[in-house]
Short mmCIF file of C-alpha atoms in Angstrom, two decimals:
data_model
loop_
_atom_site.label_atom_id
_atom_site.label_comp_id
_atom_site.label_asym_id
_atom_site.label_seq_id
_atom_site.Cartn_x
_atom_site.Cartn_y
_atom_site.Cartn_z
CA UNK I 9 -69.97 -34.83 35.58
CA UNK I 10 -72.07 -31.68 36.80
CA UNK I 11 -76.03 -31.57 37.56
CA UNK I 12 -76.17 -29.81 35.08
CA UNK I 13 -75.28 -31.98 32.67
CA UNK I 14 -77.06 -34.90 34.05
CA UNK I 15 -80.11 -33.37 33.99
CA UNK I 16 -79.89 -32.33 30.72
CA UNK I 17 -79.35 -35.98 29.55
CA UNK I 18 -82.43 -37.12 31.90
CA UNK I 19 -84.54 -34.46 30.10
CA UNK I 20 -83.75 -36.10 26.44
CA UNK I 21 -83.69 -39.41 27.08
CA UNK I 22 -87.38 -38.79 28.50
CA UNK I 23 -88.29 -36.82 25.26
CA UNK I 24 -86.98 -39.62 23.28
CA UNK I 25 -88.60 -42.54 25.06
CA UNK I 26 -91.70 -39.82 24.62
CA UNK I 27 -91.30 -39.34 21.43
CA UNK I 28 -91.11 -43.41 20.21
CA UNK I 29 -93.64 -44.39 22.56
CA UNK I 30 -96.67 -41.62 21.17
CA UNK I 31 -99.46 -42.58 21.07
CA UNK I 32 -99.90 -46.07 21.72
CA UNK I 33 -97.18 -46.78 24.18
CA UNK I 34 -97.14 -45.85 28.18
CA UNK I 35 -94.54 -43.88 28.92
CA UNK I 36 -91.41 -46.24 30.45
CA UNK I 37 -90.80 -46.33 33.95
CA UNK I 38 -88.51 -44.11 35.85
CA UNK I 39 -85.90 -47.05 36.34
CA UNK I 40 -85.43 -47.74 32.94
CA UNK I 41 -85.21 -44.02 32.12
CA UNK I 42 -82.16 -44.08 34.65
CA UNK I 43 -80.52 -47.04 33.09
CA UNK I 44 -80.68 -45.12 29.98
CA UNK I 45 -79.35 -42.43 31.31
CA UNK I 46 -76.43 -44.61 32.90
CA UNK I 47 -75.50 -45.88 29.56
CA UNK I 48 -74.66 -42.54 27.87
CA UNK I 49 -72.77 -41.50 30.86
CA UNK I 50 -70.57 -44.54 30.47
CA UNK I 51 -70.12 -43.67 26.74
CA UNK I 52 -68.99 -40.41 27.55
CA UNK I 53 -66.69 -41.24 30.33
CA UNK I 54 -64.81 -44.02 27.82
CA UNK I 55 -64.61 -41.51 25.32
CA UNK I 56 -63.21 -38.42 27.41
CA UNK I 57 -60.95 -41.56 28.53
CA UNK I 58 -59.50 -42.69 25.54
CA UNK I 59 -58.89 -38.41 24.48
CA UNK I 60 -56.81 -38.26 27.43
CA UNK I 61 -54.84 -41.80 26.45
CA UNK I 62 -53.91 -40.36 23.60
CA UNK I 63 -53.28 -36.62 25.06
CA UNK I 64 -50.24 -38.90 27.11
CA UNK I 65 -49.24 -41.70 24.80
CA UNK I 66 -48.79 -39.51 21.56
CA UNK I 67 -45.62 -37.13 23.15
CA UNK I 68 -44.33 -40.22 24.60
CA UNK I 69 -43.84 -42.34 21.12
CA UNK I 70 -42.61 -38.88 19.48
CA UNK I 71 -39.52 -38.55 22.48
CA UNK I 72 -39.24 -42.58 21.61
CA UNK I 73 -38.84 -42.17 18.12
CA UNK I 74 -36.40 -39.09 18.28
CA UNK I 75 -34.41 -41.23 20.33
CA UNK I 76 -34.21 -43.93 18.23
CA UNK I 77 -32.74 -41.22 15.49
CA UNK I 78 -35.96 -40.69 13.18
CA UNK I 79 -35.55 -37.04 14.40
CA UNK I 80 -36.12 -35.81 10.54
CA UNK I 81 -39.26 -33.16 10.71
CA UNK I 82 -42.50 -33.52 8.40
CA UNK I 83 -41.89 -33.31 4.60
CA UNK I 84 -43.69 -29.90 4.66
CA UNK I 85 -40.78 -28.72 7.73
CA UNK I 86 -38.28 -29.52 4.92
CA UNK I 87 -39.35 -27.53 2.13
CA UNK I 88 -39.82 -24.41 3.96
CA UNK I 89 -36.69 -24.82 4.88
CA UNK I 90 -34.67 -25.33 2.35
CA UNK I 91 -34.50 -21.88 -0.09
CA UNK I 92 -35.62 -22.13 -3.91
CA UNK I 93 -33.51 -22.45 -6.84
CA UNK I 94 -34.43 -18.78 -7.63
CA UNK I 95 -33.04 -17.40 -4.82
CA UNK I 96 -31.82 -14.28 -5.02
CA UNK I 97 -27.38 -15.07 -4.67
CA UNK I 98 -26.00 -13.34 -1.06
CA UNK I 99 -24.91 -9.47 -0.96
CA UNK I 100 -21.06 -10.72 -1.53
CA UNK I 101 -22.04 -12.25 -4.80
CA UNK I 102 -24.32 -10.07 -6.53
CA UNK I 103 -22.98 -7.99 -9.93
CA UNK I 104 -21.22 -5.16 -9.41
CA UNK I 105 -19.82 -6.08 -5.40
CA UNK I 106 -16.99 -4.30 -4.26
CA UNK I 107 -13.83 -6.51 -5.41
CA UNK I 108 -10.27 -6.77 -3.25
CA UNK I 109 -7.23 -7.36 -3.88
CA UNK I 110 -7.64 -10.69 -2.69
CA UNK I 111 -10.43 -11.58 -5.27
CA UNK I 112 -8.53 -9.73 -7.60
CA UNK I 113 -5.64 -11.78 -7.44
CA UNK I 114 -7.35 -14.88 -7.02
CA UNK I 115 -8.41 -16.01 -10.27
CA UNK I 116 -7.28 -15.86 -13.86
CA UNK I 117 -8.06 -12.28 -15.12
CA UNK I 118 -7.97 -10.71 -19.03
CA UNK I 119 -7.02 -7.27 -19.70
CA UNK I 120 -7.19 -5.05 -22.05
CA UNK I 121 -3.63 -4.62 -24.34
CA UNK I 122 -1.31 -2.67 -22.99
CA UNK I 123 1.90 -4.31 -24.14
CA UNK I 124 2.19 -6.97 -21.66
CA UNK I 125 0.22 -10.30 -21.14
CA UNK I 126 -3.50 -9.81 -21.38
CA UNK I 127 -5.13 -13.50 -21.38
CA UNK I 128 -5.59 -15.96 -18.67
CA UNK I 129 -3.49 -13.88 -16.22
CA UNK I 130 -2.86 -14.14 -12.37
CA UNK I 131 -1.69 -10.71 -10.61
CA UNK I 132 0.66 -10.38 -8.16
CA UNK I 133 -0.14 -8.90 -4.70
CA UNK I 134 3.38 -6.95 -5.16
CA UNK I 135 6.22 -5.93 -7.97
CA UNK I 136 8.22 -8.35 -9.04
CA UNK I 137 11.20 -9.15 -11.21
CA UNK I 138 10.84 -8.59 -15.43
CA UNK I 139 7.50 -9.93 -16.80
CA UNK I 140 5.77 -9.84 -13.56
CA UNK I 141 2.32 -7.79 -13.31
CA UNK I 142 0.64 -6.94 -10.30
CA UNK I 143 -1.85 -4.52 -8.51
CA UNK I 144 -0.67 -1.89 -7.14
CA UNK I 145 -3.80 0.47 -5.91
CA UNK I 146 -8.11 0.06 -5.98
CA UNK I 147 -10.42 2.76 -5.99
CA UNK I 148 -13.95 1.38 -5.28
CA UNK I 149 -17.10 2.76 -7.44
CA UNK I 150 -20.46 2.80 -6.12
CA UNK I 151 -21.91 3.45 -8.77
CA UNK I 152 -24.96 6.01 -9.73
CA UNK I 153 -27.63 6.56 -12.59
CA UNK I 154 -26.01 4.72 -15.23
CA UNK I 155 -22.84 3.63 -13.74
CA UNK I 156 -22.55 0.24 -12.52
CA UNK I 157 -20.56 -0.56 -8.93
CA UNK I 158 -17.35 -1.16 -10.01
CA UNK I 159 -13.80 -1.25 -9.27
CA UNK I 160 -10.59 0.77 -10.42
CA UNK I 161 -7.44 -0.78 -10.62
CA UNK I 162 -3.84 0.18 -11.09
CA UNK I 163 -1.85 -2.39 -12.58
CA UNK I 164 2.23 -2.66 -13.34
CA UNK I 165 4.35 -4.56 -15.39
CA UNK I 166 7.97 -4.79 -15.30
CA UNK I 167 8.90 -5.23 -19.22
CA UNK I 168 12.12 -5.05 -21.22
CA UNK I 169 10.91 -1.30 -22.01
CA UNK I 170 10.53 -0.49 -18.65
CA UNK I 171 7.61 0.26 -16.25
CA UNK I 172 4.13 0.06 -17.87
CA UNK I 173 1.13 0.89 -16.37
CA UNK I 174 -2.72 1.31 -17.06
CA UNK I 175 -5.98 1.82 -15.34
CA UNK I 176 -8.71 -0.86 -15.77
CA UNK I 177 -12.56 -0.83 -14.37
CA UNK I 178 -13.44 -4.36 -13.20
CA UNK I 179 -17.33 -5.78 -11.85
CA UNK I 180 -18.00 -8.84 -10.24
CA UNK I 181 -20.88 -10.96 -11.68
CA UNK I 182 -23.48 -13.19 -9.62
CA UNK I 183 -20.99 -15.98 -9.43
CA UNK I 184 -17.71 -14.34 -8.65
CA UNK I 185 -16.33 -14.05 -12.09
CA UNK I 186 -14.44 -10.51 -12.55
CA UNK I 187 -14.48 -9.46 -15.71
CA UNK I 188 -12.75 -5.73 -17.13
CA UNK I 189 -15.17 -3.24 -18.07
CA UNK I 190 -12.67 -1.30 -19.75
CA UNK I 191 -9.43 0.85 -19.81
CA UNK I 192 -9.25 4.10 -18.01
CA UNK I 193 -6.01 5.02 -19.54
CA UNK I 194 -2.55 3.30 -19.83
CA UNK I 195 1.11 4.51 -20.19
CA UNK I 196 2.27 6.01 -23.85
CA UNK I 197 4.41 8.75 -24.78
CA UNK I 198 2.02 11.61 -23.54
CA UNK I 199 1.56 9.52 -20.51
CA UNK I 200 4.96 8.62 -19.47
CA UNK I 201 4.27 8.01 -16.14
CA UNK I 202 1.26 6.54 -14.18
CA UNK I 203 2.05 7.46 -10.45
CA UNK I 204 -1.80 6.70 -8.37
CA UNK I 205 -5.16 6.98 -8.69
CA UNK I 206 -7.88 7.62 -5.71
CA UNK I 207 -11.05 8.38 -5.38
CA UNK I 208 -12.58 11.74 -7.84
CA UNK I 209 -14.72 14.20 -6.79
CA UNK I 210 -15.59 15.68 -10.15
CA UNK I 211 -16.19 12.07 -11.10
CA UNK I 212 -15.62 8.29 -10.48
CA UNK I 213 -11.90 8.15 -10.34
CA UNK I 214 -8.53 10.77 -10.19
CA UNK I 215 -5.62 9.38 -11.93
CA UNK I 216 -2.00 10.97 -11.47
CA UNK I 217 0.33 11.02 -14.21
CA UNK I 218 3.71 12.19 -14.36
CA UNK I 219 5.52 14.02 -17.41
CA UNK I 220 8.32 15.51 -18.10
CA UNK I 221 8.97 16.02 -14.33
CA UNK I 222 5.57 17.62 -13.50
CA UNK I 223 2.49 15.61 -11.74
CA UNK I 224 -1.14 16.28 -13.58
CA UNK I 225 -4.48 15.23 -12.01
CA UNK I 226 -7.10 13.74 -14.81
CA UNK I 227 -10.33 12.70 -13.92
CA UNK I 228 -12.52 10.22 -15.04
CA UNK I 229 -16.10 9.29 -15.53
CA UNK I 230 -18.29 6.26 -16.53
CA UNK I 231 -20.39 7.35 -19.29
CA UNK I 232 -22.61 4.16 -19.78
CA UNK I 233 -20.30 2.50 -22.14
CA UNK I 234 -16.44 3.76 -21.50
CA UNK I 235 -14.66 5.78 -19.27
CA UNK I 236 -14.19 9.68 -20.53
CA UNK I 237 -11.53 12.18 -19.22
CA UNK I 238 -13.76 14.94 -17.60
CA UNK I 239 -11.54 17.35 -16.14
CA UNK I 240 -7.30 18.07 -15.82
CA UNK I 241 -4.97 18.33 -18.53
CA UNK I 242 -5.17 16.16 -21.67
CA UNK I 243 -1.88 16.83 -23.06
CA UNK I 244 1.24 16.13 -21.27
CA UNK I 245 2.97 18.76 -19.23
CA UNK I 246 5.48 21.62 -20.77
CA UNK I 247 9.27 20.70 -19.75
CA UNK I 248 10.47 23.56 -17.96
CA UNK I 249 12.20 26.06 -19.97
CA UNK I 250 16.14 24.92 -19.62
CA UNK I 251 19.28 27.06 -18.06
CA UNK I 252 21.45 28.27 -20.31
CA UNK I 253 24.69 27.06 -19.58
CA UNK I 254 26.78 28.76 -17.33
CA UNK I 255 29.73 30.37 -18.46
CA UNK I 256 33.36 28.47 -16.27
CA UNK I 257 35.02 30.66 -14.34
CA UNK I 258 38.85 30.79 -13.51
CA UNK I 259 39.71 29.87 -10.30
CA UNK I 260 43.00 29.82 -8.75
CA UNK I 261 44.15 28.16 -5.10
CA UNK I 262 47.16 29.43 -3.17
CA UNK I 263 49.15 28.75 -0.65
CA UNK I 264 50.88 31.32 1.83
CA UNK I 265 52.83 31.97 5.58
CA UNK I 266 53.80 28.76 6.38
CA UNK I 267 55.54 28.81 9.77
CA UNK I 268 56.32 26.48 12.40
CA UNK I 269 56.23 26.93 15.99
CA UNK I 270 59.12 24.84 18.57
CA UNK I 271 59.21 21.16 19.07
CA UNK I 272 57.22 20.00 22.00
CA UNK I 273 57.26 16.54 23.13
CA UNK I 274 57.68 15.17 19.49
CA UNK I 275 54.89 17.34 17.85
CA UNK I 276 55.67 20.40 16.27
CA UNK I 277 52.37 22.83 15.24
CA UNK I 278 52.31 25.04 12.25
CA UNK I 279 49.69 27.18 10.07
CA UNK I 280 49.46 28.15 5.98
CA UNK I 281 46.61 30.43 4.83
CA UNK I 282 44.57 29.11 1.76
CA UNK I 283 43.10 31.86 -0.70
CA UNK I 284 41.20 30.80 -3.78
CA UNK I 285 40.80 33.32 -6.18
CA UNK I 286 38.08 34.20 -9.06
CA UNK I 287 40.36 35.48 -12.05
CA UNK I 288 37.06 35.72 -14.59
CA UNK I 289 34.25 38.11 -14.61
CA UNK I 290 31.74 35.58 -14.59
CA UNK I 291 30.60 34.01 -11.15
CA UNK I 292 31.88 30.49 -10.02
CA UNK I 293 30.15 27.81 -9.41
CA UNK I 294 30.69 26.49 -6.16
CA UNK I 295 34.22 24.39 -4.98
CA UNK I 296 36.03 23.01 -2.27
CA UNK I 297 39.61 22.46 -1.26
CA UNK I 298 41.09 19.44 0.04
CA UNK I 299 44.51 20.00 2.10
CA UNK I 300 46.73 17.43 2.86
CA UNK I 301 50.15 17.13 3.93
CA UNK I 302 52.75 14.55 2.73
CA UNK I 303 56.69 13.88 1.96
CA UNK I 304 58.37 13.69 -1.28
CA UNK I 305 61.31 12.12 -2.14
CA UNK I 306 63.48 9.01 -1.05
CA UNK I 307 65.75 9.94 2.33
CA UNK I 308 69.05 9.14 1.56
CA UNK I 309 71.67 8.84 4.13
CA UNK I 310 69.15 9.80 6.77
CA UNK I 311 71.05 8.50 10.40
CA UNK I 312 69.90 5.62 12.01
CA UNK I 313 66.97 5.46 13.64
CA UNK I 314 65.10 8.19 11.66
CA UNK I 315 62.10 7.95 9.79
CA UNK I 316 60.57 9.28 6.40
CA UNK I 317 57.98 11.88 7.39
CA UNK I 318 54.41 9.65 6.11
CA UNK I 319 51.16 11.65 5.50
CA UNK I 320 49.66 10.14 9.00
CA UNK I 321 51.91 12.14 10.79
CA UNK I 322 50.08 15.57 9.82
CA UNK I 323 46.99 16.49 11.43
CA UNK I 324 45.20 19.72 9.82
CA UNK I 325 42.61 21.63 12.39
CA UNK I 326 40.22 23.38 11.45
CA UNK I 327 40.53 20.90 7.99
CA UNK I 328 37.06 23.33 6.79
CA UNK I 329 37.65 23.00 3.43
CA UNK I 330 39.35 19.23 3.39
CA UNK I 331 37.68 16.23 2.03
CA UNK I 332 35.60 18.06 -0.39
CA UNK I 333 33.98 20.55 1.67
CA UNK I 334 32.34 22.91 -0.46
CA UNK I 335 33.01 26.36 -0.63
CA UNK I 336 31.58 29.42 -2.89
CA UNK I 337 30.43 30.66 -5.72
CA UNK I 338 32.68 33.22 -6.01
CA UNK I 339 32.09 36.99 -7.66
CA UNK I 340 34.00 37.54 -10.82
CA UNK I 341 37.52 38.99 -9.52
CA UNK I 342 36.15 37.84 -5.95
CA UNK I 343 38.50 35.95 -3.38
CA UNK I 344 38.12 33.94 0.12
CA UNK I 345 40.62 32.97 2.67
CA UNK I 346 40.88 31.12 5.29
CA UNK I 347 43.89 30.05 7.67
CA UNK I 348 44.62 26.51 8.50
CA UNK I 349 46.80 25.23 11.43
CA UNK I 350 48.15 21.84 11.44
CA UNK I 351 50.34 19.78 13.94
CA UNK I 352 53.39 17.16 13.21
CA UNK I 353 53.92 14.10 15.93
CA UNK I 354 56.91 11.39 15.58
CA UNK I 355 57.62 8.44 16.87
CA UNK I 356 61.43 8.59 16.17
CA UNK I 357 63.12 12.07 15.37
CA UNK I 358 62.32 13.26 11.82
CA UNK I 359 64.49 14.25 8.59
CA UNK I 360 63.68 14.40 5.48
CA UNK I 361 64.99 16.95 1.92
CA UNK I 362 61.08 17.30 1.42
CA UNK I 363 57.86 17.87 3.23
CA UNK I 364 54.75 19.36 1.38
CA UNK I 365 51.83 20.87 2.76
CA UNK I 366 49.30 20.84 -0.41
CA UNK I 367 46.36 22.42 -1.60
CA UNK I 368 43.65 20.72 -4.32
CA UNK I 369 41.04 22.87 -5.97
CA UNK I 370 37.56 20.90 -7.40
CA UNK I 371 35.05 23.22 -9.58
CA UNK I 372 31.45 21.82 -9.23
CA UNK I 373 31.05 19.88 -12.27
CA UNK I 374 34.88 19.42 -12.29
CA UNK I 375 34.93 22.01 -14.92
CA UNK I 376 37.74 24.69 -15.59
CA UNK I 377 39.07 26.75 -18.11
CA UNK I 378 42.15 26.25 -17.53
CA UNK I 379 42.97 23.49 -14.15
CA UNK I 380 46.61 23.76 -14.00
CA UNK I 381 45.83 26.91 -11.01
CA UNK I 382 43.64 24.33 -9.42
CA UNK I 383 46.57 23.27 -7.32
CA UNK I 384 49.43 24.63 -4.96
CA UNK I 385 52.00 23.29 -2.39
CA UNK I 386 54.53 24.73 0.08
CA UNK I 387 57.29 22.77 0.82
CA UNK I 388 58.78 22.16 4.21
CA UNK I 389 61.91 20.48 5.93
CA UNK I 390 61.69 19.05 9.32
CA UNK I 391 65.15 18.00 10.93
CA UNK I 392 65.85 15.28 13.65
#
């Protein structure tokens, strides 16, 4: 305790012995003035005593009593704690969210008729086999002014009919639930064909149809209660105007100078020109020529140890216009050659009546007037 604060208690306790004693009683001695004074300065000492007791013991029981597992907080801790019923739901489940295709496909889902299944359904991720539906694209939303966040989805389904297809606007409520807003548009006879959608910049969505072999871009905006066609085509596209048919020309193959070189080391080596001729005024189509080289015929009485001449033994080089290699058109009364050199190889000496060297004309389309000028041969004999 400071002087100071001594002497203020010696300075009251005189003013109250002063104070009882006026006027008819002495003022007290000075020793029993102190002893006063010693009293209150015990008081105060077991007082600022038992304040610091409890400035020690209090922490103490509270680490003993978290030990013992009463660790639970005030009542008061707990209820600002804990959030109230009317709490606003979290960003992922508040209306209009963006939905993917893994929420999409997650749940049951109705749509609107389309002439598949539209109650209680579960999409697919990917196509599938007849009766399956699934998503195929999503074109988020965001939404503005009157349009709610939403999203646009392009659904399939594999039918007895075929492919059908529409567009459907979905939105997430406060508790996950996807419901459809609406159609966009779906497959009919003006809309043969729904090929993608994407995001619009005229409006909320773009959807590509395809008819009659053309592609049209339609756009589409929310107008507070459906989705409206705002821009593109409305009808479906114009077929192209169609070829008249072309008139068949005449063509004619044939075969000319076939010669043969000297016998070297089994293989003998020739060469026949081709020509193909246009014998109408009209222009060909395109063709090709397929050569090939065989024998005919039994071989009777060959000698011993000869062999019939078989179509593996003739190699043609340059074979250009073999195996269907096309050729053409041709000009009416126009003509094209080309010279083709072949080589014969044995394994035994040859003889046969009969060899053929052979030449087989193909119209594109497989279409000619007449056909029987479509083919030629040239015959050849090869002795042992």
């Amino acid at each position: 305790m400071s002087d100071h604060d001594e002497a203020t208690i010696i300075d009251n306790a005189f003013r109250s012995f002063t104070h009882e004693a006026a006027p008819s009683v002495h003022a007290p001695e000075v020793s029993i003035v102190y002893a006063a004074v010693a009293h209150q300065h015990k008081v105060r000492v077991a007082g600022l005593s038992v304040v610091s007791a409890l400035a020690v013991v209090l922490p103490v029981s509270i680490y003993f009593g978290l030990a013992n597992g009463s660790q639970s907080p005030p009542t008061d801790v707990l209820a600002s704690a804990s959030p109230s019923v009317g709490a606003s739901p979290s960003p992922s489940e508040s209306p209009g969210s963006r939905i993917d295709r893994q929420a999409l496909t997650g749940q049951p889902i109705d749509l609107p008729g389309w002439g598949c299944g539209t109650k209680n359904l579960t999409l697919a991720d990917t196509a599938g086999g007849e009766g399956s539906i699934w998503v195929d694209a999503l074109v988020d939303v965001a939404g503005a002014g009157d349009t709610p966040p939403m999203t646009v989805a392009l659904i399939h389904c594999q039918s007895v009919r075929g492919r059908l297809s529409q567009v459907v606007a979905f939105q997430q409520n406060a508790a996950g639930k996807i419901t459809s807003l609406g159609q966009v548009i779906v497959t009919s006879a003006n809309v043969p064909v729904i090929q993608e959608i994407r995001p619009s910049q005229a409006g909320d969505v773009s959807v590509i149809v395809t008819s009659n072999g053309q592609s049209q871009i339609r756009d589409f905006k929310w107008n507070g209660q459906r989705f409206s066609q705002i821009s593109g085509p409305t009808d479906p596209a114009t077929p192209p105007p169609s070829k008249p048919p072309q008139a068949l020309a005449d063509l004619e193959v044939k075969l000319s100078g076939l010669t043969f070189g000297p016998e070297a080391d089994g293989v003998r080596t020739g060469s026949i020109t081709v020509t193909v001729t246009n014998l109408s005024t009209t222009a060909s189509a395109g063709f090709s020529v397929a050569l090939d080289g065989d024998s005919v015929g039994a071989c009777p009485g060959c000698p011993g140890g000869f062999s019939r001449l078989g179509s593996s033994a003739i190699t043609i080089e340059p074979n250009q216009w073999a195996n269907g290699a096309a050729r053409g058109p041709l000009a009416g009364g126009g003509s094209t050659t080309i010279t083709v050199s072949f080589t014969l190889t044995r394994a035994h000496a040859f003889y046969q009546d009969r060899n053929v060297i052979s030449a087989t004309l193909t119209p594109s389309g497989g279409k000619d007037p007449k056909g029987d000028n479509n083919y030629a041969e040239s015959d050849f004999t090869v002795a042992g």
